[in-house]
XYZ file of C-alpha atoms in Angstrom:
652
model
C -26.654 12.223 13.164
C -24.557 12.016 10.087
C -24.949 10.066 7.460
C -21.470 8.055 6.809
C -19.542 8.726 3.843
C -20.720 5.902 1.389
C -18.752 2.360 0.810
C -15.712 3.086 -0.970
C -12.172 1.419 -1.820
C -8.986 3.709 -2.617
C -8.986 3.276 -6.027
C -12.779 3.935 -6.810
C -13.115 6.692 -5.123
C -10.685 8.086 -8.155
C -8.146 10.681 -6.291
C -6.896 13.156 -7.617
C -5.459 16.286 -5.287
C -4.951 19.479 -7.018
C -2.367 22.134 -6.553
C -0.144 23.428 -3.401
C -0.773 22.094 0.656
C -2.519 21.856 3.005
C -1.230 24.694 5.575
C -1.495 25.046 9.351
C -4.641 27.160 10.559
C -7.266 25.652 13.093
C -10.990 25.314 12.154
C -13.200 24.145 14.840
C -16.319 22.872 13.791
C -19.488 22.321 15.881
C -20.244 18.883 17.727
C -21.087 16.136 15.058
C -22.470 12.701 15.717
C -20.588 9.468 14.789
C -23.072 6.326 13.548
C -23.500 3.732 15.945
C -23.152 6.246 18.602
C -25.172 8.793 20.142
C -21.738 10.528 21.625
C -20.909 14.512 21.084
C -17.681 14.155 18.977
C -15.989 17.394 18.028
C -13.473 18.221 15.159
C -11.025 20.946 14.185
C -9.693 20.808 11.017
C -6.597 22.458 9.448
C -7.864 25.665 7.563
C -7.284 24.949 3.697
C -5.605 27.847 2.245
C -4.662 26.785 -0.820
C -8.014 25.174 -1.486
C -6.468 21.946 -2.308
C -9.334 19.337 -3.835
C -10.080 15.831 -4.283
C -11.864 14.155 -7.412
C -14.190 11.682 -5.933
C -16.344 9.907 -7.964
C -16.391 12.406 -10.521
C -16.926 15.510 -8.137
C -14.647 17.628 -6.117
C -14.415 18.196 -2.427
C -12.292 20.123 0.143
C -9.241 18.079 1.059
C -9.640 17.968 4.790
C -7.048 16.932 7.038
C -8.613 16.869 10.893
C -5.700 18.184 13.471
C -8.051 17.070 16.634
C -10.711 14.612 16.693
C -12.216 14.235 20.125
C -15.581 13.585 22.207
C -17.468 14.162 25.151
C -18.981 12.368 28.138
C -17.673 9.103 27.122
C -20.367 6.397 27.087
C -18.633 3.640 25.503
C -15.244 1.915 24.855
C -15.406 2.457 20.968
C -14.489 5.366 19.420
C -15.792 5.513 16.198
C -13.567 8.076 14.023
C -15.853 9.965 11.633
C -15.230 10.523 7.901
C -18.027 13.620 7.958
C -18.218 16.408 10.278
C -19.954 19.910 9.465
C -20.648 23.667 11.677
C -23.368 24.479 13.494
C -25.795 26.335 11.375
C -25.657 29.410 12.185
C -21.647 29.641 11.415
C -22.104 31.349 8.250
C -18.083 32.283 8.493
C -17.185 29.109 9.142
C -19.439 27.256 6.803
C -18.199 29.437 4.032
C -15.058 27.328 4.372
C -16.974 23.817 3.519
C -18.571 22.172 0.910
C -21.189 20.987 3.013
C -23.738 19.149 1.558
C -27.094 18.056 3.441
C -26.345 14.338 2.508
C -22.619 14.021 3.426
C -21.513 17.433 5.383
C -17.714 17.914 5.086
C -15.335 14.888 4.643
C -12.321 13.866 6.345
C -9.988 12.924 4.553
C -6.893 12.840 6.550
C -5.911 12.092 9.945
C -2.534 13.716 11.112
C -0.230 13.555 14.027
C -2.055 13.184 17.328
C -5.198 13.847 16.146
C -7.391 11.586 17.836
C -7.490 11.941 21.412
C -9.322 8.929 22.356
C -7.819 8.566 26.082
C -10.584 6.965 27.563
C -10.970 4.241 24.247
C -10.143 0.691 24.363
C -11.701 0.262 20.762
C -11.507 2.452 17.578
C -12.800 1.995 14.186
C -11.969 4.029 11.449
C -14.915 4.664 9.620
C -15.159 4.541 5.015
C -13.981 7.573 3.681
C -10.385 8.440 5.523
C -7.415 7.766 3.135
C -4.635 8.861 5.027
C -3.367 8.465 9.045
C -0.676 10.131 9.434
C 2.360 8.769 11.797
C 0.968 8.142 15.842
C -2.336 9.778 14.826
C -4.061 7.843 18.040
C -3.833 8.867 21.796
C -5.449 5.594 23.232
C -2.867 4.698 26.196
C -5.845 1.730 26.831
C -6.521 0.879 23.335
C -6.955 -3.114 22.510
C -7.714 -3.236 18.814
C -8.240 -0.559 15.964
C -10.774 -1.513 12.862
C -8.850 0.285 10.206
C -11.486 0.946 6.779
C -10.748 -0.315 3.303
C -10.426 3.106 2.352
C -6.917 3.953 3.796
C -4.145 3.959 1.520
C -1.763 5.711 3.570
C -0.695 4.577 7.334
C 2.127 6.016 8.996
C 3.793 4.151 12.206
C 1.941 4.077 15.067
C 4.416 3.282 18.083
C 2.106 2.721 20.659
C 0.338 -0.224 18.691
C 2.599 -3.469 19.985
C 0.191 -5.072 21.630
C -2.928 -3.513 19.509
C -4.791 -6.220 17.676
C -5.996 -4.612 13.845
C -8.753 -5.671 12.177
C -9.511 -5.147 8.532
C -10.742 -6.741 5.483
C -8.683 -9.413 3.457
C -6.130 -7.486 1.183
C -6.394 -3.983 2.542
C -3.610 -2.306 3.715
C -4.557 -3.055 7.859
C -3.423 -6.468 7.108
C -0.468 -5.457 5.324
C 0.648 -2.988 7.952
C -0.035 -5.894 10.867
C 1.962 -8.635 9.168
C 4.673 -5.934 9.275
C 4.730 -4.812 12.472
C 4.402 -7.868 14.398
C 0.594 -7.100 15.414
C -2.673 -9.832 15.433
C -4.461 -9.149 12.561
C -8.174 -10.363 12.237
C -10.687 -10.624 9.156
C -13.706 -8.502 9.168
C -16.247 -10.987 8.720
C -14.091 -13.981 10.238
C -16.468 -13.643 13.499
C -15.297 -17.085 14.751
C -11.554 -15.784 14.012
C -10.709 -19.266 12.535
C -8.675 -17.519 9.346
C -12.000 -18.132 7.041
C -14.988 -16.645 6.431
C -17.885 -19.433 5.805
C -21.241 -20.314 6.958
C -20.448 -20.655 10.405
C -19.669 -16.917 10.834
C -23.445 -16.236 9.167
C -24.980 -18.911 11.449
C -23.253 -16.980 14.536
C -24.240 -13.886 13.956
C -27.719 -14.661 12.636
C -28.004 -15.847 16.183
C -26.814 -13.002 17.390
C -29.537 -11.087 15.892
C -32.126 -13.419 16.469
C -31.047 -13.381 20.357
C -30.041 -16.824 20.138
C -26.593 -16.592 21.545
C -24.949 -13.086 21.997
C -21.228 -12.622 20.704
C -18.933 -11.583 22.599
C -17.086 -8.293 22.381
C -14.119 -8.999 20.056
C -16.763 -11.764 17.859
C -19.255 -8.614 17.311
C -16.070 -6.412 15.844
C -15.016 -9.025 13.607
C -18.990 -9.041 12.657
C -19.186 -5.447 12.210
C -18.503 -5.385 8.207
C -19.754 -1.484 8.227
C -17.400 -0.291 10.689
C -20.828 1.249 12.771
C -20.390 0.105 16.279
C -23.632 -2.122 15.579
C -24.822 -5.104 14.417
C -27.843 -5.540 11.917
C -28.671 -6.680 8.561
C -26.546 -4.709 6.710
C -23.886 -6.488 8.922
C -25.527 -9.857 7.424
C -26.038 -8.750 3.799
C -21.978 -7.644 3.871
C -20.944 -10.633 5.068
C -22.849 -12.889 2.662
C -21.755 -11.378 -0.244
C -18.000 -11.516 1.712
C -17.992 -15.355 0.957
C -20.110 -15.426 -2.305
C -17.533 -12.448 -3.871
C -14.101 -11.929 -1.631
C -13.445 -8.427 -2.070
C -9.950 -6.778 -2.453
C -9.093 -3.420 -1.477
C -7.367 -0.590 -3.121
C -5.737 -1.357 -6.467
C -5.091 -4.688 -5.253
C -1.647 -4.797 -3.122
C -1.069 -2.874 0.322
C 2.066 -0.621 -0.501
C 3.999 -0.899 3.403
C 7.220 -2.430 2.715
C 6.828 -2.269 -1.272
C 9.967 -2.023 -3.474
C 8.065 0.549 -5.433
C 4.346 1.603 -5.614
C 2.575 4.251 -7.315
C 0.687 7.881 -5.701
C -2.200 6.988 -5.723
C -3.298 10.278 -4.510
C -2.913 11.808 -8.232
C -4.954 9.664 -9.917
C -7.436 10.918 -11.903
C -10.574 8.906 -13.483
C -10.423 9.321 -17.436
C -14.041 9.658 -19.507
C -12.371 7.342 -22.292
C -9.252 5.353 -22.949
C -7.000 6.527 -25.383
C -5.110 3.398 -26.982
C -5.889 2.693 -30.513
C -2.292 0.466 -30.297
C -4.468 -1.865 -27.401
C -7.427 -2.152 -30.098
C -5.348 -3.192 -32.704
C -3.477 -5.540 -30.048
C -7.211 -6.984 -29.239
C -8.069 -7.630 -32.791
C -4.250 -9.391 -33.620
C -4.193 -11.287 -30.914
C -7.862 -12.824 -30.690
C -7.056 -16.193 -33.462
C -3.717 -16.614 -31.353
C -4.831 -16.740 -28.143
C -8.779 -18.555 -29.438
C -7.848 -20.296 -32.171
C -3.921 -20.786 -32.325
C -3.226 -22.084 -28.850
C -4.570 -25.093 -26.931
C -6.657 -24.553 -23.993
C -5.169 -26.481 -21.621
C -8.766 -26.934 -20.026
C -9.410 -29.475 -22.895
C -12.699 -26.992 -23.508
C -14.671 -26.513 -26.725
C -15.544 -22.543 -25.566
C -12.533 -20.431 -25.442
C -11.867 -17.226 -23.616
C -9.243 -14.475 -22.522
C -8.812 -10.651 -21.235
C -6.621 -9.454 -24.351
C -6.464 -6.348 -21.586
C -4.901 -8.777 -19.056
C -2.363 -10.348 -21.448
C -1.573 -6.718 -22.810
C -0.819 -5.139 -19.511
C 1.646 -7.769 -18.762
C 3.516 -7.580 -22.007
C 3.729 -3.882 -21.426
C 5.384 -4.198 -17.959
C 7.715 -6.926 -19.533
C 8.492 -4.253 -22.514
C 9.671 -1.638 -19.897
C 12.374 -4.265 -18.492
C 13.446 -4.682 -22.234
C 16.119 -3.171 -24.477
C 17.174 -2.877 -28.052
C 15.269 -5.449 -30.561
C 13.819 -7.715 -27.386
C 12.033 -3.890 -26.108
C 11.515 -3.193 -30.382
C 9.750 -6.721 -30.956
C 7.335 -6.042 -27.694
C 6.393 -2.351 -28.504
C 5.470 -3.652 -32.269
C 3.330 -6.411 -31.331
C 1.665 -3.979 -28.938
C 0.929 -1.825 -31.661
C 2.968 1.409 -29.925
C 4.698 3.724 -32.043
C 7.486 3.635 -29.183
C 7.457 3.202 -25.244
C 6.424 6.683 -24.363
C 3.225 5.521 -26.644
C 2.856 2.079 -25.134
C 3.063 4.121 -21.238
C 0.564 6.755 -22.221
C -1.849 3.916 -23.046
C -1.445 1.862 -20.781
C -2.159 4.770 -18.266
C -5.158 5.832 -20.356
C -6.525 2.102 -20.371
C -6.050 1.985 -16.198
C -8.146 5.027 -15.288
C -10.918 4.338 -18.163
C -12.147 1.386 -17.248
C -10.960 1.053 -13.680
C -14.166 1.288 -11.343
C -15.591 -0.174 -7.813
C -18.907 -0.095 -6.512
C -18.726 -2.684 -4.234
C -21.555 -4.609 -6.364
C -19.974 -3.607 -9.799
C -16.721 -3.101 -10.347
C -13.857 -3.646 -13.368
C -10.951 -3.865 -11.077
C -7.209 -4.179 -12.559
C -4.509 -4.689 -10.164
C -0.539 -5.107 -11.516
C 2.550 -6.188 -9.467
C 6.331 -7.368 -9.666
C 7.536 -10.470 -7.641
C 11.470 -9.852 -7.535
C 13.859 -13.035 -6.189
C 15.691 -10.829 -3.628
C 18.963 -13.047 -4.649
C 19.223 -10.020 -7.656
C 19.724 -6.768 -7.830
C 16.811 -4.586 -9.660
C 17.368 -1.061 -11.464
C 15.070 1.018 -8.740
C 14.287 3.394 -11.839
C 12.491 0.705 -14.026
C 10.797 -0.329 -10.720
C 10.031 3.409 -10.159
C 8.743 3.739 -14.000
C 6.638 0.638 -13.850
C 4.912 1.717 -10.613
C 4.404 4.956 -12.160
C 2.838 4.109 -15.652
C 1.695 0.860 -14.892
C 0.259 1.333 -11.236
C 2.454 -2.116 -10.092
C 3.588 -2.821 -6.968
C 7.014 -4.673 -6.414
C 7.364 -6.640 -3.890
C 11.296 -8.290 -3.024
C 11.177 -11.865 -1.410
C 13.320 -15.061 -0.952
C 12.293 -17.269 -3.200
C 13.905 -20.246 -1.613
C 11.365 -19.364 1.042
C 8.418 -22.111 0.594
C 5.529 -19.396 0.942
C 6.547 -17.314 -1.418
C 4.612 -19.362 -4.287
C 1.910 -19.007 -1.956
C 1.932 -15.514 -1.293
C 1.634 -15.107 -5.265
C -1.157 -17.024 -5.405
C -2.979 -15.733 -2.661
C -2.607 -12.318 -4.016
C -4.032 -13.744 -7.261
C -7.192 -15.081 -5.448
C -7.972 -11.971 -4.044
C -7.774 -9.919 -7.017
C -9.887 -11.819 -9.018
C -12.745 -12.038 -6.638
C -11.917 -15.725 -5.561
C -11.959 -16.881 -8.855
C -8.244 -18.421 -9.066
C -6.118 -19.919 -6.900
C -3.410 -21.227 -9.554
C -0.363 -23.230 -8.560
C 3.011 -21.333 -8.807
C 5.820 -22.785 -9.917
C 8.868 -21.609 -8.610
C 11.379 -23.126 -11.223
C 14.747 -22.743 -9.632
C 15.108 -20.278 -6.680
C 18.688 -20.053 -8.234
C 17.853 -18.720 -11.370
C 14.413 -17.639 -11.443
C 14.374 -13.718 -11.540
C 11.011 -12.089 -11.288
C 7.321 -12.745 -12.236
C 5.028 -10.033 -13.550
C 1.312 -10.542 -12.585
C -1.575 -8.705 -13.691
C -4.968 -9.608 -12.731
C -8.799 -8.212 -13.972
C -11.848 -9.004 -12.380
C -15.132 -7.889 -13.786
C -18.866 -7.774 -12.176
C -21.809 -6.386 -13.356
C -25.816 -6.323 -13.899
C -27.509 -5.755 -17.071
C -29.378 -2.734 -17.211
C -32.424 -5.007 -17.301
C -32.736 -8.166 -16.034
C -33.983 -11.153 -18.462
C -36.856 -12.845 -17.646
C -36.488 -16.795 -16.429
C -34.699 -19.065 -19.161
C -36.417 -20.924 -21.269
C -34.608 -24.502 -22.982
C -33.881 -24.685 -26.588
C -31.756 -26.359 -28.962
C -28.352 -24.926 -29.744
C -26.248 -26.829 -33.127
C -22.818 -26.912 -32.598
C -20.064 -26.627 -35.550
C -19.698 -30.323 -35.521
C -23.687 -30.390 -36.440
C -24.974 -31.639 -33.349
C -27.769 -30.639 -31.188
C -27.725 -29.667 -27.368
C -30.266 -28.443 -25.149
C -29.826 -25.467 -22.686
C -31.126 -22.392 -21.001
C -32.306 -19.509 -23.104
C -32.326 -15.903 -22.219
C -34.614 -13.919 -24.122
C -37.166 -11.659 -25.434
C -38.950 -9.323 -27.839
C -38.156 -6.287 -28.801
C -39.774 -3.735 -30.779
C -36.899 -1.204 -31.446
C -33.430 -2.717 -30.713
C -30.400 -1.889 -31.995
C -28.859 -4.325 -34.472
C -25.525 -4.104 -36.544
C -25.495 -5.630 -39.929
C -22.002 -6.451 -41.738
C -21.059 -8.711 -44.312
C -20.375 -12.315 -42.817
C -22.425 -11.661 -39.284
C -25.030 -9.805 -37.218
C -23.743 -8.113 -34.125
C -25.794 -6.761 -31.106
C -25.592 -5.571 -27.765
C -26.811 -5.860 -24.041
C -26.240 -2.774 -21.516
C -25.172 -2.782 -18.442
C -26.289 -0.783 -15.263
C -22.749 0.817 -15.291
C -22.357 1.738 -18.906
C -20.328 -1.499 -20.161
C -22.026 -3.501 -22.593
C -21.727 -7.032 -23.406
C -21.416 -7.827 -27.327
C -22.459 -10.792 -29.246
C -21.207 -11.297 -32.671
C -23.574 -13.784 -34.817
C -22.239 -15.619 -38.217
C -24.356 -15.432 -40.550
C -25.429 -19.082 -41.727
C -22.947 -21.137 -43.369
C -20.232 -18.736 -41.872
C -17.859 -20.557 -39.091
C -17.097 -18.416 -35.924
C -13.477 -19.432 -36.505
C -13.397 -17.972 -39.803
C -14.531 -14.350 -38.176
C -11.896 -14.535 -35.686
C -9.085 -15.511 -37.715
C -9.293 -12.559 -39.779
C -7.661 -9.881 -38.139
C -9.804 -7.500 -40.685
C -13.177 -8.604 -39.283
C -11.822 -8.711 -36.011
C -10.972 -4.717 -36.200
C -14.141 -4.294 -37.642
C -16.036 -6.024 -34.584
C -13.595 -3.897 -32.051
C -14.134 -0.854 -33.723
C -17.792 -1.452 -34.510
C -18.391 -0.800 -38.193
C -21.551 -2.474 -38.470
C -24.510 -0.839 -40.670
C -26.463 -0.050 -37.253
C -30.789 -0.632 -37.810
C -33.331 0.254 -34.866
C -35.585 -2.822 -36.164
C -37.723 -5.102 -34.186
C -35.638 -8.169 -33.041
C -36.233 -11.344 -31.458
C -33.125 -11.788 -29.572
C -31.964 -14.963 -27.371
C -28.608 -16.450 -26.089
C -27.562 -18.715 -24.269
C -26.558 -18.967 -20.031
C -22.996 -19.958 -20.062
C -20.121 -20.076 -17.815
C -16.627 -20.881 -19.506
C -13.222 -20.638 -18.316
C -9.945 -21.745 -20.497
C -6.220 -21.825 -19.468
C -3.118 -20.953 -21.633
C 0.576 -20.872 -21.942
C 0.829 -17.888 -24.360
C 4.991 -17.937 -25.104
C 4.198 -19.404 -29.099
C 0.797 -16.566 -29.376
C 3.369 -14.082 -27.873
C 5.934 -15.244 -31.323
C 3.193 -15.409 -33.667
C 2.661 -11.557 -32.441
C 6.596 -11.227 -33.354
C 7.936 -11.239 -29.806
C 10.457 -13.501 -30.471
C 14.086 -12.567 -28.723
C 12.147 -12.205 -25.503
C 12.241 -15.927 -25.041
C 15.869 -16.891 -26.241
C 18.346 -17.401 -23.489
C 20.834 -16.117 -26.069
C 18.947 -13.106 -27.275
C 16.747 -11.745 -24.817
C 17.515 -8.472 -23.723
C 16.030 -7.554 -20.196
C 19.020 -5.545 -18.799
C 16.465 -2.490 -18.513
C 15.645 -4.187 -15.119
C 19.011 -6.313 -14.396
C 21.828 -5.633 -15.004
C 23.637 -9.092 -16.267
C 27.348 -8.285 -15.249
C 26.179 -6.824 -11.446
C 24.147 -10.026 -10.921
C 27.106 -12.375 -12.585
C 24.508 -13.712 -15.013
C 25.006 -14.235 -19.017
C 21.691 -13.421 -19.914
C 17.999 -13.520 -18.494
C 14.494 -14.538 -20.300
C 11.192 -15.560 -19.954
C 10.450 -18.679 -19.656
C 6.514 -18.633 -19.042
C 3.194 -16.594 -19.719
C 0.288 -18.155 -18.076
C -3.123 -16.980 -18.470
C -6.280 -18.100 -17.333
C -9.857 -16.132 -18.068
C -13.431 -17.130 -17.176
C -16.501 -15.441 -18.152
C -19.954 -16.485 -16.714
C -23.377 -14.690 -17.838
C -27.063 -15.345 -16.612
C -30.083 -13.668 -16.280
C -28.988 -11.339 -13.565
C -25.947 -9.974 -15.440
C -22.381 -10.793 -16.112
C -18.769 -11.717 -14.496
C -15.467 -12.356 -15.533
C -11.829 -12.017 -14.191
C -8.296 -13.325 -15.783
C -4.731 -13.134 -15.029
C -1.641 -13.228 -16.260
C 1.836 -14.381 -15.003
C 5.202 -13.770 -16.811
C 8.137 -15.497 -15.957
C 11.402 -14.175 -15.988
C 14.690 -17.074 -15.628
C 18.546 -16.218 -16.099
C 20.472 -17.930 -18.673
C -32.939 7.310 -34.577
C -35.933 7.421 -36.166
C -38.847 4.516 -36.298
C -38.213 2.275 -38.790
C -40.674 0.969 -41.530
C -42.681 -1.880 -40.697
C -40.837 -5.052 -41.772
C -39.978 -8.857 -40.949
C -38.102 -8.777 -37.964
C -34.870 -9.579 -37.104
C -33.868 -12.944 -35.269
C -30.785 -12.791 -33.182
C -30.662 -15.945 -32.120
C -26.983 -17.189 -30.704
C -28.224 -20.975 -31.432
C -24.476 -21.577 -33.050
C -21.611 -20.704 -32.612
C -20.413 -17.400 -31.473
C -18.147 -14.676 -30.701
C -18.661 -12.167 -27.788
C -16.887 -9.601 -25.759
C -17.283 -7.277 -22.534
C -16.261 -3.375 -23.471
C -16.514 -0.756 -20.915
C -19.040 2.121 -23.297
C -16.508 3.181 -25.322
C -16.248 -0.409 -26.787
C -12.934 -1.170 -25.605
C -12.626 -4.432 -24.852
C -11.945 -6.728 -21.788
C -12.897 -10.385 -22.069
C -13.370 -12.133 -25.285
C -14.502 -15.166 -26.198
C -15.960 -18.121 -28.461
C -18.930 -20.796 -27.669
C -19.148 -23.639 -29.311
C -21.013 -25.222 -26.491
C -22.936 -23.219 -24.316
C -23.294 -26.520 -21.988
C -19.539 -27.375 -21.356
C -18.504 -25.690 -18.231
């Protein structure tokens, strides 16, 4: 039996096809072995000429495409479409074509017309690791429902699926492609099917297990979170962590029935970002956002993604012209918008990641009032550079606000739900979102917290939980005005914590755009010295409306219904308009860290309206964050994601 191609959504698995097609030519493989089933499936595969690859998680495999997918003596209802198949061993010609390995065999990666010739199947599940299905790629005349994995980006028409019920996880593109077709969609983990996944789906199927109460047929495919034809504890574990940490799937927005949407299939994961106009951006924009602008939480700890509130500026530059598009490429630190694309492109497929259990997942998209007209090339351009989808709707329609917001929810791992105004369906034009969500665990974990006393700026002393310990070599930055160190994380980001020196404010760091380019860029005398280092568990979140940061950056035009300049995306005299502008940037952030690691996620809506060696022995150093301080996530290049101040590591 195979072992299935590992957990993966369409954007982590990084693709990236290189050179020509994928030609006719039939490969027929031996008789492989779905999981969950001890049934002899077969595959033949299209023979691969022109050796086209795919970059998956940073190594390169045959880009299969299977032209006939079948099985044998029939035992059960489900057919379970496999992602791995590989010849029989003594094939040496036609193994010579694979890049079999003893873990995975051969992947599939594509599913194309006809190609699975399940007659006798009421049930199929598409199993992790297929990425396209090409147009009526079933034969199932008595097919009930299709499981369809998170790993599909591509899914052609299938005519024969009117009465088919599709099941899927929330977000992916199964439940895009149902609500378009007209078919019952269900929620992987929704075993009750009551259009939520709680604690009543875990108590079902740990009863199931326990041989309480059985499910029933369709309750044990919603359960089935591993698309295996079986229940166990890796069901449980999956759906646990499904209400605990909603996942999304792909880059964040199924593409059917998008205005514009990027390839996804040439994208390629980058080592390091290139975008010394973002860092520059990060280190500007930190006393506007923290210090400038009040939090409309009423909190003493502030926080933003300056990534977050950059991407969305950049989309909003590429609907600009003349000084409006000028003032926005400026304050983004571009030399022009060719810079400001390249960077933005560089930023996406740096830090982008999913592991299912760690991720740093960015996910853009346009919401266009379908009472305008849009220039298709900007929409084109955005999707391109930017990796948005646009999406057209009525805005007069009431669940439209709705639809924003839900799409918000589940690209920032549950962690907002905001209300979305919908000013005037009349005038409003558009709303760019952008939305980053963040999880991971330190490289290793910190021992139980202990209470001590933190001062705040005001002088006054709280108690709290501690995270500590003793180290005898540790890293530590020394610069004039503060102490800087970090923590790793099990996927190479790092979490940074910037300490004042005494008698030094945390305000008075931030406000300096200097010291802040000094933090970013990290250009601290670094010691190995023994260190006694503690912080504080916090969780923070603040709230913004970021139009007078975005002036004090020097966009200024953008925002006057006289001068803004946005006819790179409308045209005024088409749409019978005298001018359009934006009339809101929202942004909310929240950052939480304990002694099992770290997570974070923003977003960010803009409006758019008409009108070395061992060291000597020596004292060591104490890094402990017992007043205020500065932090912020980087990916291990030190570019940053989430920044932040505490003032009061209590205030939630």
């Amino acid at each position: 039996m195979k072992t299935r191609l590992r957990k993966m959504t369409a954007l982590a698995s990084a693709l990236a096809l290189l050179g020509g097609s994928v030609t006719s030519g039939i490969l027929q493989t031996d008789r492989i072995s779905a999981e969950g089933s001890d049934e002899g499936y077969y595959v033949d595969l299209e023979r691969n000429y022109s050796n086209q690859m795919i970059l998956l998680d940073g190594e390169y495999y045959t880009y299969n495409v299977a032209h006939r997918i079948g099985r044998e003596m029939p035992e059960s209802k489900t057919f379970i479409v496999p992602s791995t198949c590989s010849p029989s061993e003594d094939d040496d010609y036609h193994r010579s074509y694979y890049d079999t390995d003893e873990e995975h065999g051969s992947r599939i990666f594509v599913l194309s017309e006809y190609s699975v010739d399940a007659y006798d199947a009421e049930n199929i599940i598409v199993s992790d690791g297929i990425m396209e299905i090409g147009m009526d790629a079933f034969s199932a005349p008595m097919l009930k429902s299709v499981t369809i994995a998170d790993s599909v980006i591509k899914l052609g028409v299938q005519s024969h699926f009117d009465d088919v019920v599709i099941r899927g996880h929330m977000g992916s593109l199964a439940e895009n492609y149902a609500a378009n077709n007209g078919n019952t969609f269900e929620y992987l983990g929704d075993v009750d099917n009551s259009s939520a996944i709680d604690a009543a789906d875990i108590l079902k199927l740990v009863n199931d297990l326990n041989g309480v109460k059985s499910l029933d047929e369709d309750e044990s495919a919603r359960a089935d979170e591993n698309y295996d034809a079986k229940l166990n504890i890796v069901d449980l574990i999956m759906l646990k962590s499904e209400i605990v940490d909603p996942r999304t799937s792909g880059i964040g927005a199924s593409f059917e029935g998008a205005k514009a949407a990027p390839d996804l299939r040439h994208f390629t994961k980058l080592g390091q970002a290139n975008a010394d106009g973002y860092m520059k951006f990060a280190a500007k924009s930190a006393s506007a956002v923290l210090l400038d602008t009040e939090d409309e939480n009423g909190k003493e700890n502030t926080v933003y993604s300056p990534l977050s509130y950059y991407m969305a500026l950049s989309m909003a530059a590429e609907c600009a012209e003349g000084n409006t598009k000028d003032e926005f490429i400026a304050a983004l630190g571009a030399d022009d918008i060719d810079n400001l694309r390249k960077e933005n492109d560089s930023l996406f497929r740096a830090l982008y990641f999913d592991k299912y259990t760690a991720y740093c997942k960015i996910a853009n998209s346009l919401w266009l009032n379908n009472k305008w007209t849009f220039k298709q090339d900007t929409l084109d351009t955005i999707a391109d550079k930017y990796y948005a989808v646009s999406f057209e709707r009525d805005f007069k329609e009431s669940g439209v606000a709705e639809e924003i917001s839900s799409w918000i929810y589940k690209n920032t791992s549950g962690k907002f739900k905001p209300q979305i105004m919908i000013s005037d369906p009349e005038l409003d034009i558009m709303k760019i979102v952008n939305t980053v969500t963040f999880k991971d665990a330190w490289s290793e974990k910190f021992g139980k917290a202990d209470k001590d006393t933190f001062v705040k700026k005001d002088g006054t002393e709280v108690e709290c939980d501690f995270m500590g310990y003793t180290e005898q070599y540790k890293d530590v930055g020394f610069a004039d005005k503060y102490m800087r160190c970090s923590e790793p994380m099990k996927n190479g980001c790092q979490m940074h914590f910037i300490l004042p020196d005494e008698g030094v404010s945390v305000d008075e760091l931030v406000a300096d755009a200097k010291i802040m380019n000094e933090i970013y860029n990290d250009d601290a005398d670094h010691q190995t010295r023994k260190t006694i280092f503690s912080v504080p568990k916090f969780d923070v979140a603040s709230k913004f409306e970021l139009i007078e940061a975005s002036s004090k950056l020097g966009i200024k035009d953008a925002f006057s219904d006289i001068k803004a300049d946005f006819t790179g995306v409308i045209d005024y005299e088409e749409n019978n308009i005298p001018s359009a502008y934006i009339n809101e940037i929202k942004h909310e952030a929240t950052v939480t860290i304990d002694e099992e690691g770290c997570e974070a996620a923003a977003y960010t809506i803009i409006s758019f309206m008409a009108g070395c060696a061992p060291p000597p022995e020596e004292e060591p150093v104490i890094f402990e964050l017992k007043r205020p301080f500065f932090y912020y996530i980087s990916d291990e290049h030190g570019t940053p994601l989430f920044s932040g101040i505490i003032n009061d590591p209590l205030e939630k």
